[in-house]
Amino acid sequence: MENYRIFDSELDKLAHKVKLMCSQVNHQVNDVILALNTNDLVLAKKVIANDEYINNLDVKIDKLCQKIFALQQPVASDLRYIISALKINNDLERIGDHAVSIAKRIEPLQEYEQLIQELGLELIGEKTKNIFSDVVELVNGHNLEFAEQITIKAQEIKEECREIASTMLTEMMHQSEIVVVAANILIIINLFERISGYSTNIAESISFVVNGEIIKHKK
Amino acid sequence: MIVEKIHTENMFLYYSGKMALNNISIQIPEKKVTAFIGPSGCGKSTFLRSLNRMNDLIDGVKIEGKVMIDSVNIYDKNIDVVNLRKKVGMVFQKSNPFAKSIYENIAYGPKINGINNKHQLDEIVETALKNAAIWDEVKDRLGDSALGLSGGQQQRLCIARTLAVNPEIVLMDEPASALDPLSTAKIEELIVQLKEHYTIVIVTHNMQQAARISDNTAFFYLGELIEYDKTRKIFTNPEKKQTEDYITGRFG
């Protein structure tokens, strides 16, 4: 019953681009975490520069989805895949932006390595890398076991980020001289939390592709 | 509330002993558009025609099981087929107006049914043409030959002719497949309007058309009803792989 369609080559092209986007954003996330952990300003600048490639790819994926919608009138699993590709692309692009935002905040954190270590920022970074490697697996293979893992891990990251934020706020009240650096740390924490949030969105989108059920906002 | 208009139970149809419909059980709701889709030869038109006994006209057709309309088996011996076809009208792929005036095309059915009052016929003709969304285009030339109308107009005239005998169900077999996109759009819009008063069952090869206008979609394959569900469900997340393969064009 299987039959090759011209449409399939368009879908293959789209799947290839989404996987490429995912892998590029994965590099950005890994690099920015490494740059943060090692105070590597050169690597931070590289992350900022690479964003343009991701933005271009984002537009290409959008255009390809538009073209498929307009010319192929996709239905059923094809329709679900293209809707999800658009959303996943959007989420990945936002994660890429967040990596850039973190990269831009590494310089003001110089000289505060000890504080960063004490707060456990490195651990959050590792967990974010870990959740994103699940995202890559999920996007490449549509194995929903990774989707479950992502949801669990995102919740953990969220809780830990909130804990760090609360510690930070207490410190700020006692040491006014750290307010500037603390504000940057709070922003970075928030960005990590957002990255894990977008990872959850991607997990939900892939679940929609596979099962056809919208699971977001369901607890 | 959804009221059931048509239902079949374990229905089989054979053409000279060869099975064309295999155990079809379906419930079709009142005042909704139900679309039948499937590849050529899947039995969808045969099934549609069995809903007003059009297959009776073909030699060697044998039907088993129940075909119920308003809870009455239309294949019962005491059923008056002429009355049945008044109640269950039909529109075909190729528009087939009579070689008469526009007015006479519409008035023909009511006249046969004994209505001869000119005033009453005028009213029926006007209402039918209005309901078929063609009144404005023909009201000034009701005496002209129907054959002078465009293809799309002829098809709407045929729909008006069907409506003139006041049916409850309208069966449509590929009603827009020979029309240009603009005429098709008019027919589709008309079908959606008609469901306010009529139960519509439509066979179409145009899946986007089924998606646009129907409430429920039934997918037939090799004489079997493979899947029947809300149109939205069929076109976003069908249950059966055969349905998925067909609507996505992966059917080889």
Tab-separated table of C-alpha atoms in Angstrom:
chain	number	residue	atom	x	y	z
A	1	MET	CA	0.000	0.000	0.000
A	2	GLU	CA	3.039	2.294	0.430
A	3	ASN	CA	3.534	4.612	-2.462
A	4	TYR	CA	6.199	7.257	-3.026
A	5	ARG	CA	4.854	10.731	-3.577
A	6	ILE	CA	6.460	13.967	-4.785
A	7	PHE	CA	5.169	15.322	-1.508
A	8	ASP	CA	7.461	12.913	0.376
A	9	SER	CA	10.570	14.656	-0.900
A	10	GLU	CA	9.245	17.933	0.511
A	11	LEU	CA	8.526	16.276	3.844
A	12	ASP	CA	12.010	14.717	3.875
A	13	LYS	CA	13.502	18.113	3.188
A	14	LEU	CA	11.500	19.611	6.056
A	15	ALA	CA	12.462	16.819	8.463
A	16	HIS	CA	16.119	17.273	7.509
A	17	LYS	CA	15.977	21.016	8.162
A	18	VAL	CA	14.213	20.605	11.522
A	19	LYS	CA	16.857	18.077	12.623
A	20	LEU	CA	19.599	20.427	11.454
A	21	MET	CA	18.006	23.286	13.390
A	22	CYS	CA	17.837	21.093	16.463
A	23	SER	CA	21.461	20.063	16.188
A	24	GLN	CA	22.608	23.665	15.666
A	25	VAL	CA	20.654	24.874	18.679
A	26	ASN	CA	22.086	21.965	20.665
A	27	HIS	CA	25.599	23.234	19.839
A	28	GLN	CA	24.607	26.712	20.941
A	29	VAL	CA	23.223	25.461	24.251
A	30	ASN	CA	26.295	23.313	24.934
A	31	ASP	CA	28.688	26.094	23.952
A	32	VAL	CA	27.024	28.770	26.033
A	33	ILE	CA	26.984	26.529	29.097
A	34	LEU	CA	30.659	25.722	28.595
A	35	ALA	CA	31.398	29.430	28.123
A	36	LEU	CA	29.503	30.244	31.315
A	37	ASN	CA	31.247	27.539	33.323
A	38	THR	CA	34.721	28.443	32.076
A	39	ASN	CA	34.324	32.188	31.661
A	40	ASP	CA	35.191	31.768	28.013
A	41	LEU	CA	34.344	35.087	26.377
A	42	VAL	CA	35.616	33.966	22.973
A	43	LEU	CA	33.205	31.045	22.981
A	44	ALA	CA	30.414	33.364	24.186
A	45	LYS	CA	31.068	35.618	21.183
A	46	LYS	CA	30.943	32.601	18.897
A	47	VAL	CA	27.524	31.712	20.276
A	48	ILE	CA	26.321	35.261	19.590
A	49	ALA	CA	27.681	35.152	16.035
A	50	ASN	CA	26.147	31.745	15.249
A	51	ASP	CA	22.653	32.993	15.948
A	52	GLU	CA	22.407	34.462	12.474
A	53	TYR	CA	22.688	30.999	10.925
A	54	ILE	CA	19.896	29.765	13.186
A	55	ASN	CA	17.694	32.735	12.326
A	56	ASN	CA	18.190	32.069	8.623
A	57	LEU	CA	17.331	28.423	9.072
A	58	ASP	CA	14.224	29.437	11.053
A	59	VAL	CA	12.992	31.499	8.097
A	60	LYS	CA	13.774	28.690	5.637
A	61	ILE	CA	11.734	26.206	7.682
A	62	ASP	CA	8.840	28.663	7.952
A	63	LYS	CA	8.864	29.197	4.189
A	64	LEU	CA	9.026	25.479	3.460
A	65	CYS	CA	6.045	24.848	5.761
A	66	GLN	CA	4.104	27.644	4.049
A	67	LYS	CA	4.911	26.133	0.670
A	68	ILE	CA	3.772	22.660	1.729
A	69	PHE	CA	0.538	24.022	3.222
A	70	ALA	CA	-0.213	26.033	0.098
A	71	LEU	CA	0.699	23.446	-2.502
A	72	GLN	CA	0.121	20.051	-0.936
A	73	GLN	CA	-2.858	20.534	1.396
A	74	PRO	CA	-1.483	18.080	3.937
A	75	VAL	CA	-3.845	15.963	6.042
A	76	ALA	CA	-3.643	13.434	8.888
A	77	SER	CA	-0.094	12.595	10.064
A	78	ASP	CA	1.421	14.850	7.384
A	79	LEU	CA	-0.674	17.751	8.646
A	80	ARG	CA	0.272	17.049	12.247
A	81	TYR	CA	3.939	16.846	11.348
A	82	ILE	CA	3.970	20.170	9.503
A	83	ILE	CA	2.026	21.991	12.219
A	84	SER	CA	4.486	20.590	14.741
A	85	ALA	CA	7.506	21.403	12.598
A	86	LEU	CA	6.419	25.046	12.579
A	87	LYS	CA	6.013	25.085	16.346
A	88	ILE	CA	9.197	23.140	17.069
A	89	ASN	CA	11.109	25.460	14.754
A	90	ASN	CA	9.736	28.426	16.651
A	91	ASP	CA	10.648	26.895	20.015
A	92	LEU	CA	14.160	26.041	18.827
A	93	GLU	CA	14.697	29.546	17.526
A	94	ARG	CA	13.657	30.950	20.902
A	95	ILE	CA	16.046	28.584	22.683
A	96	GLY	CA	18.756	29.840	20.343
A	97	ASP	CA	17.898	33.419	21.325
A	98	HIS	CA	18.108	32.484	24.995
A	99	ALA	CA	21.547	30.963	24.463
A	100	VAL	CA	22.600	34.316	22.985
A	101	SER	CA	21.079	36.205	25.920
A	102	ILE	CA	23.050	34.031	28.336
A	103	ALA	CA	26.212	34.522	26.259
A	104	LYS	CA	25.798	38.295	26.527
A	105	ARG	CA	25.688	38.081	30.312
A	106	ILE	CA	28.872	36.092	30.811
A	107	GLU	CA	31.218	39.079	30.762
A	108	PRO	CA	29.581	40.939	33.694
A	109	LEU	CA	29.932	37.747	35.748
A	110	GLN	CA	33.744	37.705	35.584
A	111	GLU	CA	35.220	37.740	39.093
A	112	TYR	CA	32.136	36.108	40.574
A	113	GLU	CA	33.106	32.518	39.829
A	114	GLN	CA	32.892	31.495	43.452
A	115	LEU	CA	29.370	32.861	43.868
A	116	ILE	CA	28.278	31.129	40.671
A	117	GLN	CA	29.700	27.853	41.919
A	118	GLU	CA	28.074	28.198	45.311
A	119	LEU	CA	24.710	28.816	43.715
A	120	GLY	CA	24.942	25.613	41.691
A	121	LEU	CA	24.579	27.366	38.361
A	122	GLU	CA	26.910	24.811	36.816
A	123	LEU	CA	24.575	22.020	37.858
A	124	ILE	CA	21.608	23.779	36.235
A	125	GLY	CA	23.739	24.121	33.109
A	126	GLU	CA	24.496	20.401	33.104
A	127	LYS	CA	20.839	19.546	33.544
A	128	THR	CA	19.925	21.874	30.701
A	129	LYS	CA	22.488	20.194	28.449
A	130	ASN	CA	21.049	16.880	29.494
A	131	ILE	CA	17.436	17.859	28.781
A	132	PHE	CA	18.462	19.213	25.422
A	133	SER	CA	20.211	16.013	24.437
A	134	ASP	CA	16.833	14.345	25.071
A	135	VAL	CA	15.237	16.933	22.774
A	136	VAL	CA	17.715	16.029	20.020
A	137	GLU	CA	16.941	12.317	20.438
A	138	LEU	CA	13.207	13.005	20.427
A	139	VAL	CA	13.284	15.213	17.332
A	140	ASN	CA	15.461	12.685	15.486
A	141	GLY	CA	13.630	9.518	16.427
A	142	HIS	CA	10.156	10.472	17.723
A	143	ASN	CA	10.642	8.108	20.659
A	144	LEU	CA	8.151	9.346	23.233
A	145	GLU	CA	10.141	7.931	26.148
A	146	PHE	CA	12.354	10.977	25.708
A	147	ALA	CA	9.280	13.221	25.805
A	148	GLU	CA	8.405	11.842	29.235
A	149	GLN	CA	11.965	12.360	30.447
A	150	ILE	CA	11.969	15.939	29.199
A	151	THR	CA	8.782	16.764	31.081
A	152	ILE	CA	10.164	15.294	34.317
A	153	LYS	CA	13.552	16.982	33.961
A	154	ALA	CA	12.011	20.346	33.054
A	155	GLN	CA	10.028	20.286	36.264
A	156	GLU	CA	13.211	19.584	38.263
A	157	ILE	CA	15.046	22.423	36.552
A	158	LYS	CA	12.161	24.755	37.215
A	159	GLU	CA	12.187	23.957	40.929
A	160	GLU	CA	15.937	24.320	41.224
A	161	CYS	CA	15.914	27.606	39.335
A	162	ARG	CA	13.289	28.953	41.712
A	163	GLU	CA	15.403	27.884	44.669
A	164	ILE	CA	18.464	29.660	43.337
A	165	ALA	CA	16.383	32.759	42.596
A	166	SER	CA	15.100	32.801	46.127
A	167	THR	CA	18.660	32.456	47.550
A	168	MET	CA	19.770	35.236	45.224
A	169	LEU	CA	17.056	37.570	46.404
A	170	THR	CA	18.016	36.980	50.035
A	171	GLU	CA	21.678	37.669	49.221
A	172	MET	CA	20.728	40.857	47.399
A	173	MET	CA	18.957	42.122	50.470
A	174	HIS	CA	22.083	41.586	52.569
A	175	GLN	CA	24.780	42.619	50.103
A	176	SER	CA	23.822	45.588	47.994
A	177	GLU	CA	27.172	45.473	46.154
A	178	ILE	CA	26.167	42.268	44.376
A	179	VAL	CA	22.903	43.660	43.006
A	180	VAL	CA	24.190	44.081	39.449
A	181	VAL	CA	25.725	40.640	39.231
A	182	ALA	CA	22.744	39.133	41.036
A	183	ALA	CA	20.370	40.681	38.519
A	184	ASN	CA	22.373	39.049	35.723
A	185	ILE	CA	22.310	35.715	37.497
A	186	LEU	CA	18.556	35.988	38.005
A	187	ILE	CA	18.129	36.633	34.301
A	188	ILE	CA	20.342	33.668	33.402
A	189	ILE	CA	18.408	31.433	35.778
A	190	ASN	CA	15.206	32.561	34.160
A	191	LEU	CA	16.632	31.836	30.708
A	192	PHE	CA	17.581	28.291	31.752
A	193	GLU	CA	14.089	27.796	33.035
A	194	ARG	CA	12.671	29.079	29.749
A	195	ILE	CA	14.927	26.729	27.754
A	196	SER	CA	13.564	23.774	29.700
A	197	GLY	CA	10.038	25.156	29.163
A	198	TYR	CA	10.557	25.281	25.399
A	199	SER	CA	11.960	21.750	25.570
A	200	THR	CA	8.673	20.672	27.133
A	201	ASN	CA	6.803	22.382	24.287
A	202	ILE	CA	8.847	20.381	21.791
A	203	ALA	CA	8.067	17.185	23.691
A	204	GLU	CA	4.354	18.046	23.471
A	205	SER	CA	4.604	18.790	19.761
A	206	ILE	CA	6.222	15.433	19.019
A	207	SER	CA	3.572	13.680	21.130
A	208	PHE	CA	0.993	15.412	18.929
A	209	VAL	CA	2.733	14.136	15.798
A	210	VAL	CA	2.800	10.588	17.101
A	211	ASN	CA	-0.561	10.309	18.882
A	212	GLY	CA	-2.615	13.146	17.417
A	213	GLU	CA	-3.565	14.310	20.877
A	214	ILE	CA	-2.947	17.758	22.242
A	215	ILE	CA	-1.417	17.207	25.675
A	216	LYS	CA	-0.278	20.718	26.554
A	217	HIS	CA	-1.845	22.407	29.572
A	218	LYS	CA	-2.825	18.984	30.905
A	219	LYS	CA	-1.393	18.104	34.235
B	1	MET	CA	-29.361	16.797	19.451
B	2	ILE	CA	-28.271	14.395	16.734
B	3	VAL	CA	-31.163	12.489	15.175
B	4	GLU	CA	-30.445	9.426	13.101
B	5	LYS	CA	-31.952	9.620	9.605
B	6	ILE	CA	-30.500	6.654	7.790
B	7	HIS	CA	-28.980	3.512	9.129
B	8	THR	CA	-27.863	0.287	7.585
B	9	GLU	CA	-27.192	-2.945	9.383
B	10	ASN	CA	-25.043	-5.749	8.043
B	11	MET	CA	-25.835	-4.750	4.511
B	12	PHE	CA	-24.396	-6.742	1.624
B	13	LEU	CA	-24.851	-6.005	-2.066
B	14	TYR	CA	-24.021	-8.370	-4.906
B	15	TYR	CA	-23.830	-7.650	-8.626
B	16	SER	CA	-24.650	-10.973	-10.331
B	17	GLY	CA	-23.296	-12.882	-7.360
B	18	LYS	CA	-20.161	-10.771	-6.987
B	19	MET	CA	-19.969	-8.990	-3.656
B	20	ALA	CA	-19.791	-5.208	-4.088
B	21	LEU	CA	-20.679	-4.139	-0.543
B	22	ASN	CA	-19.485	-6.182	2.382
B	23	ASN	CA	-21.355	-5.920	5.657
B	24	ILE	CA	-21.990	-2.181	5.812
B	25	SER	CA	-23.373	-0.860	9.080
B	26	ILE	CA	-23.577	2.893	9.392
B	27	GLN	CA	-25.712	5.557	11.050
B	28	ILE	CA	-26.193	8.781	9.123
B	29	PRO	CA	-27.469	11.761	11.107
B	30	GLU	CA	-30.285	14.057	10.058
B	31	LYS	CA	-29.517	17.532	8.688
B	32	LYS	CA	-25.808	16.941	8.423
B	33	VAL	CA	-23.531	16.484	5.448
B	34	THR	CA	-22.058	13.007	5.289
B	35	ALA	CA	-19.324	12.382	2.736
B	36	PHE	CA	-18.349	9.021	1.262
B	37	ILE	CA	-14.778	8.812	0.043
B	38	GLY	CA	-12.640	6.018	-1.340
B	39	PRO	CA	-10.912	4.914	-4.528
B	40	SER	CA	-12.850	4.068	-7.688
B	41	GLY	CA	-14.660	0.792	-7.366
B	42	CYS	CA	-14.692	0.864	-3.553
B	43	GLY	CA	-18.488	0.718	-3.448
B	44	LYS	CA	-19.247	4.250	-2.279
B	45	SER	CA	-21.509	5.121	-5.246
B	46	THR	CA	-23.144	1.701	-5.110
B	47	PHE	CA	-23.877	2.294	-1.451
B	48	LEU	CA	-25.192	5.803	-2.134
B	49	ARG	CA	-27.500	4.493	-4.854
B	50	SER	CA	-28.799	1.790	-2.560
B	51	LEU	CA	-30.155	4.514	-0.267
B	52	ASN	CA	-32.957	5.326	-2.714
B	53	ARG	CA	-33.025	1.970	-4.453
B	54	MET	CA	-31.471	3.227	-7.675
B	55	ASN	CA	-29.716	-0.146	-7.883
B	56	ASP	CA	-33.102	-1.790	-8.418
B	57	LEU	CA	-32.759	-0.650	-12.024
B	58	ILE	CA	-29.681	-2.821	-12.544
B	59	ASP	CA	-30.165	-6.481	-13.400
B	60	GLY	CA	-28.708	-9.069	-11.065
B	61	VAL	CA	-28.453	-6.851	-8.003
B	62	LYS	CA	-29.147	-8.573	-4.720
B	63	ILE	CA	-29.224	-6.836	-1.386
B	64	GLU	CA	-29.082	-8.382	2.084
B	65	GLY	CA	-29.340	-6.723	5.464
B	66	LYS	CA	-31.241	-3.668	6.529
B	67	VAL	CA	-31.365	-0.215	4.963
B	68	MET	CA	-33.460	1.897	7.291
B	69	ILE	CA	-34.673	5.424	6.663
B	70	ASP	CA	-36.618	6.945	9.542
B	71	SER	CA	-36.623	3.445	11.057
B	72	VAL	CA	-38.375	1.889	8.039
B	73	ASN	CA	-36.608	-0.712	5.921
B	74	ILE	CA	-36.728	0.741	2.417
B	75	TYR	CA	-36.316	-2.728	0.904
B	76	ASP	CA	-39.524	-4.006	2.503
B	77	LYS	CA	-42.026	-5.371	0.002
B	78	ASN	CA	-44.678	-2.757	0.731
B	79	ILE	CA	-42.405	0.218	0.079
B	80	ASP	CA	-43.534	2.503	-2.751
B	81	VAL	CA	-40.297	3.216	-4.598
B	82	VAL	CA	-41.673	6.353	-6.257
B	83	ASN	CA	-42.523	7.814	-2.875
B	84	LEU	CA	-39.152	6.722	-1.547
B	85	ARG	CA	-37.368	8.605	-4.335
B	86	LYS	CA	-39.456	11.686	-3.630
B	87	LYS	CA	-38.276	11.570	-0.077
B	88	VAL	CA	-34.701	10.680	-1.053
B	89	GLY	CA	-33.710	12.854	-3.996
B	90	MET	CA	-30.580	12.472	-6.044
B	91	VAL	CA	-28.161	14.722	-7.903
B	92	PHE	CA	-25.697	13.193	-10.335
B	93	GLN	CA	-22.190	13.966	-11.509
B	94	LYS	CA	-23.297	15.174	-14.895
B	95	SER	CA	-26.025	17.751	-14.792
B	96	ASN	CA	-28.997	16.383	-16.697
B	97	PRO	CA	-31.617	19.089	-17.159
B	98	PHE	CA	-34.600	18.241	-19.355
B	99	ALA	CA	-34.660	19.881	-22.779
B	100	LYS	CA	-37.353	22.218	-21.520
B	101	SER	CA	-37.510	25.680	-20.056
B	102	ILE	CA	-35.926	26.473	-16.719
B	103	TYR	CA	-39.405	26.813	-15.251
B	104	GLU	CA	-40.609	23.491	-16.628
B	105	ASN	CA	-37.555	21.674	-15.313
B	106	ILE	CA	-38.517	22.634	-11.782
B	107	ALA	CA	-42.288	22.384	-12.201
B	108	TYR	CA	-42.058	18.909	-13.767
B	109	GLY	CA	-41.837	16.916	-10.529
B	110	PRO	CA	-44.545	18.809	-8.645
B	111	LYS	CA	-46.840	18.513	-11.693
B	112	ILE	CA	-46.358	14.746	-11.802
B	113	ASN	CA	-47.231	14.743	-8.141
B	114	GLY	CA	-50.550	16.383	-8.991
B	115	ILE	CA	-49.921	20.059	-8.421
B	116	ASN	CA	-51.463	22.020	-11.257
B	117	ASN	CA	-52.319	25.335	-9.685
B	118	LYS	CA	-50.235	27.951	-11.526
B	119	HIS	CA	-49.824	30.187	-8.509
B	120	GLN	CA	-48.706	27.260	-6.368
B	121	LEU	CA	-46.281	26.059	-9.050
B	122	ASP	CA	-44.821	29.563	-9.402
B	123	GLU	CA	-44.186	29.577	-5.701
B	124	ILE	CA	-42.566	26.127	-5.720
B	125	VAL	CA	-40.334	27.085	-8.661
B	126	GLU	CA	-39.236	30.321	-7.014
B	127	THR	CA	-38.542	28.666	-3.641
B	128	ALA	CA	-36.637	25.771	-5.195
B	129	LEU	CA	-34.508	28.074	-7.332
B	130	LYS	CA	-33.856	30.325	-4.357
B	131	ASN	CA	-32.898	27.367	-2.168
B	132	ALA	CA	-30.525	26.189	-4.862
B	133	ALA	CA	-28.953	29.666	-4.976
B	134	ILE	CA	-29.690	30.210	-8.649
B	135	TRP	CA	-32.855	32.359	-8.555
B	136	ASP	CA	-31.072	35.685	-9.051
B	137	GLU	CA	-29.300	34.357	-12.113
B	138	VAL	CA	-32.389	32.965	-13.863
B	139	LYS	CA	-35.445	34.850	-12.552
B	140	ASP	CA	-35.665	37.017	-15.677
B	141	ARG	CA	-35.434	34.132	-18.122
B	142	LEU	CA	-37.493	31.316	-16.625
B	143	GLY	CA	-38.937	30.604	-20.076
B	144	ASP	CA	-35.496	30.051	-21.655
B	145	SER	CA	-34.173	26.579	-22.328
B	146	ALA	CA	-32.316	25.053	-19.398
B	147	LEU	CA	-29.738	23.776	-21.849
B	148	GLY	CA	-28.541	27.349	-22.397
B	149	LEU	CA	-27.289	27.590	-18.817
B	150	SER	CA	-23.619	27.098	-17.903
B	151	GLY	CA	-22.503	23.778	-16.416
B	152	GLY	CA	-22.482	25.148	-12.879
B	153	GLN	CA	-25.924	26.717	-13.349
B	154	GLN	CA	-27.298	23.496	-14.842
B	155	GLN	CA	-26.082	21.581	-11.808
B	156	ARG	CA	-27.735	24.051	-9.423
B	157	LEU	CA	-30.880	23.809	-11.546
B	158	CYS	CA	-30.807	20.041	-11.080
B	159	ILE	CA	-30.430	20.551	-7.340
B	160	ALA	CA	-33.434	22.939	-7.475
B	161	ARG	CA	-35.367	20.288	-9.417
B	162	THR	CA	-34.592	17.773	-6.704
B	163	LEU	CA	-35.643	20.219	-3.979
B	164	ALA	CA	-38.929	21.051	-5.764
B	165	VAL	CA	-40.488	17.728	-4.762
B	166	ASN	CA	-39.674	18.470	-1.148
B	167	PRO	CA	-37.286	15.647	-0.274
B	168	GLU	CA	-35.867	15.025	3.192
B	169	ILE	CA	-32.620	13.479	2.007
B	170	VAL	CA	-30.513	14.569	-0.949
B	171	LEU	CA	-27.970	12.087	-2.309
B	172	MET	CA	-25.237	13.633	-4.417
B	173	ASP	CA	-22.889	11.600	-6.581
B	174	GLU	CA	-19.853	13.720	-7.451
B	175	PRO	CA	-22.020	16.818	-7.947
B	176	ALA	CA	-19.138	19.191	-8.615
B	177	SER	CA	-16.537	17.029	-10.313
B	178	ALA	CA	-17.276	18.375	-13.793
B	179	LEU	CA	-17.323	22.019	-12.724
B	180	ASP	CA	-14.752	24.805	-12.637
B	181	PRO	CA	-13.487	25.993	-9.219
B	182	LEU	CA	-15.888	28.932	-9.005
B	183	SER	CA	-18.961	26.819	-9.789
B	184	THR	CA	-17.625	24.155	-7.430
B	185	ALA	CA	-17.351	26.737	-4.666
B	186	LYS	CA	-20.982	27.763	-5.271
B	187	ILE	CA	-22.168	24.157	-5.111
B	188	GLU	CA	-20.162	23.559	-1.943
B	189	GLU	CA	-21.567	26.677	-0.301
B	190	LEU	CA	-25.025	25.574	-1.354
B	191	ILE	CA	-24.559	22.101	0.145
B	192	VAL	CA	-23.583	23.606	3.481
B	193	GLN	CA	-26.678	25.844	3.375
B	194	LEU	CA	-28.943	22.964	2.429
B	195	LYS	CA	-28.106	20.946	5.515
B	196	GLU	CA	-30.238	23.321	7.547
B	197	HIS	CA	-33.287	21.606	6.033
B	198	TYR	CA	-32.026	18.419	4.396
B	199	THR	CA	-29.890	15.420	5.180
B	200	ILE	CA	-27.125	15.402	2.588
B	201	VAL	CA	-25.072	12.389	1.594
B	202	ILE	CA	-22.355	13.083	-0.934
B	203	VAL	CA	-19.908	10.899	-2.807
B	204	THR	CA	-16.778	12.746	-3.809
B	205	HIS	CA	-13.329	11.970	-5.152
B	206	ASN	CA	-12.216	15.409	-4.093
B	207	MET	CA	-11.011	14.861	-0.570
B	208	GLN	CA	-10.527	18.531	0.129
B	209	GLN	CA	-14.166	18.979	-0.830
B	210	ALA	CA	-15.203	16.301	1.661
B	211	ALA	CA	-13.042	18.020	4.263
B	212	ARG	CA	-14.527	21.437	3.541
B	213	ILE	CA	-18.220	20.641	3.510
B	214	SER	CA	-18.968	17.468	5.438
B	215	ASP	CA	-19.650	16.884	9.104
B	216	ASN	CA	-18.897	13.174	8.946
B	217	THR	CA	-16.799	11.179	6.527
B	218	ALA	CA	-16.978	7.500	5.657
B	219	PHE	CA	-14.030	5.839	3.954
B	220	PHE	CA	-14.821	2.831	1.768
B	221	TYR	CA	-12.310	0.371	0.383
B	222	LEU	CA	-12.945	-2.827	-1.584
B	223	GLY	CA	-16.622	-2.796	-0.685
B	224	GLU	CA	-16.049	-2.344	3.023
B	225	LEU	CA	-16.656	0.600	5.279
B	226	ILE	CA	-13.184	0.997	6.721
B	227	GLU	CA	-13.683	4.046	8.909
B	228	TYR	CA	-16.504	6.435	9.698
B	229	ASP	CA	-16.054	9.394	11.997
B	230	LYS	CA	-16.256	13.151	12.347
B	231	THR	CA	-14.630	14.719	9.288
B	232	ARG	CA	-12.227	16.656	11.479
B	233	LYS	CA	-11.035	13.430	13.068
B	234	ILE	CA	-10.665	11.607	9.741
B	235	PHE	CA	-8.541	14.395	8.279
B	236	THR	CA	-6.375	15.080	11.322
B	237	ASN	CA	-5.998	11.756	13.056
B	238	PRO	CA	-7.684	8.770	11.419
B	239	GLU	CA	-7.731	5.516	13.370
B	240	LYS	CA	-7.053	3.142	10.504
B	241	LYS	CA	-3.863	2.951	8.503
B	242	GLN	CA	-5.812	2.366	5.263
B	243	THR	CA	-7.682	5.647	5.792
B	244	GLU	CA	-4.450	7.473	6.552
B	245	ASP	CA	-2.770	6.028	3.457
B	246	TYR	CA	-5.697	6.955	1.238
B	247	ILE	CA	-6.217	10.531	2.388
B	248	THR	CA	-2.508	11.311	2.407
B	249	GLY	CA	-2.126	9.872	-1.086
B	250	ARG	CA	0.125	6.982	-0.040
B	251	PHE	CA	-2.283	4.472	-1.477
B	252	GLY	CA	-0.514	2.395	-4.099
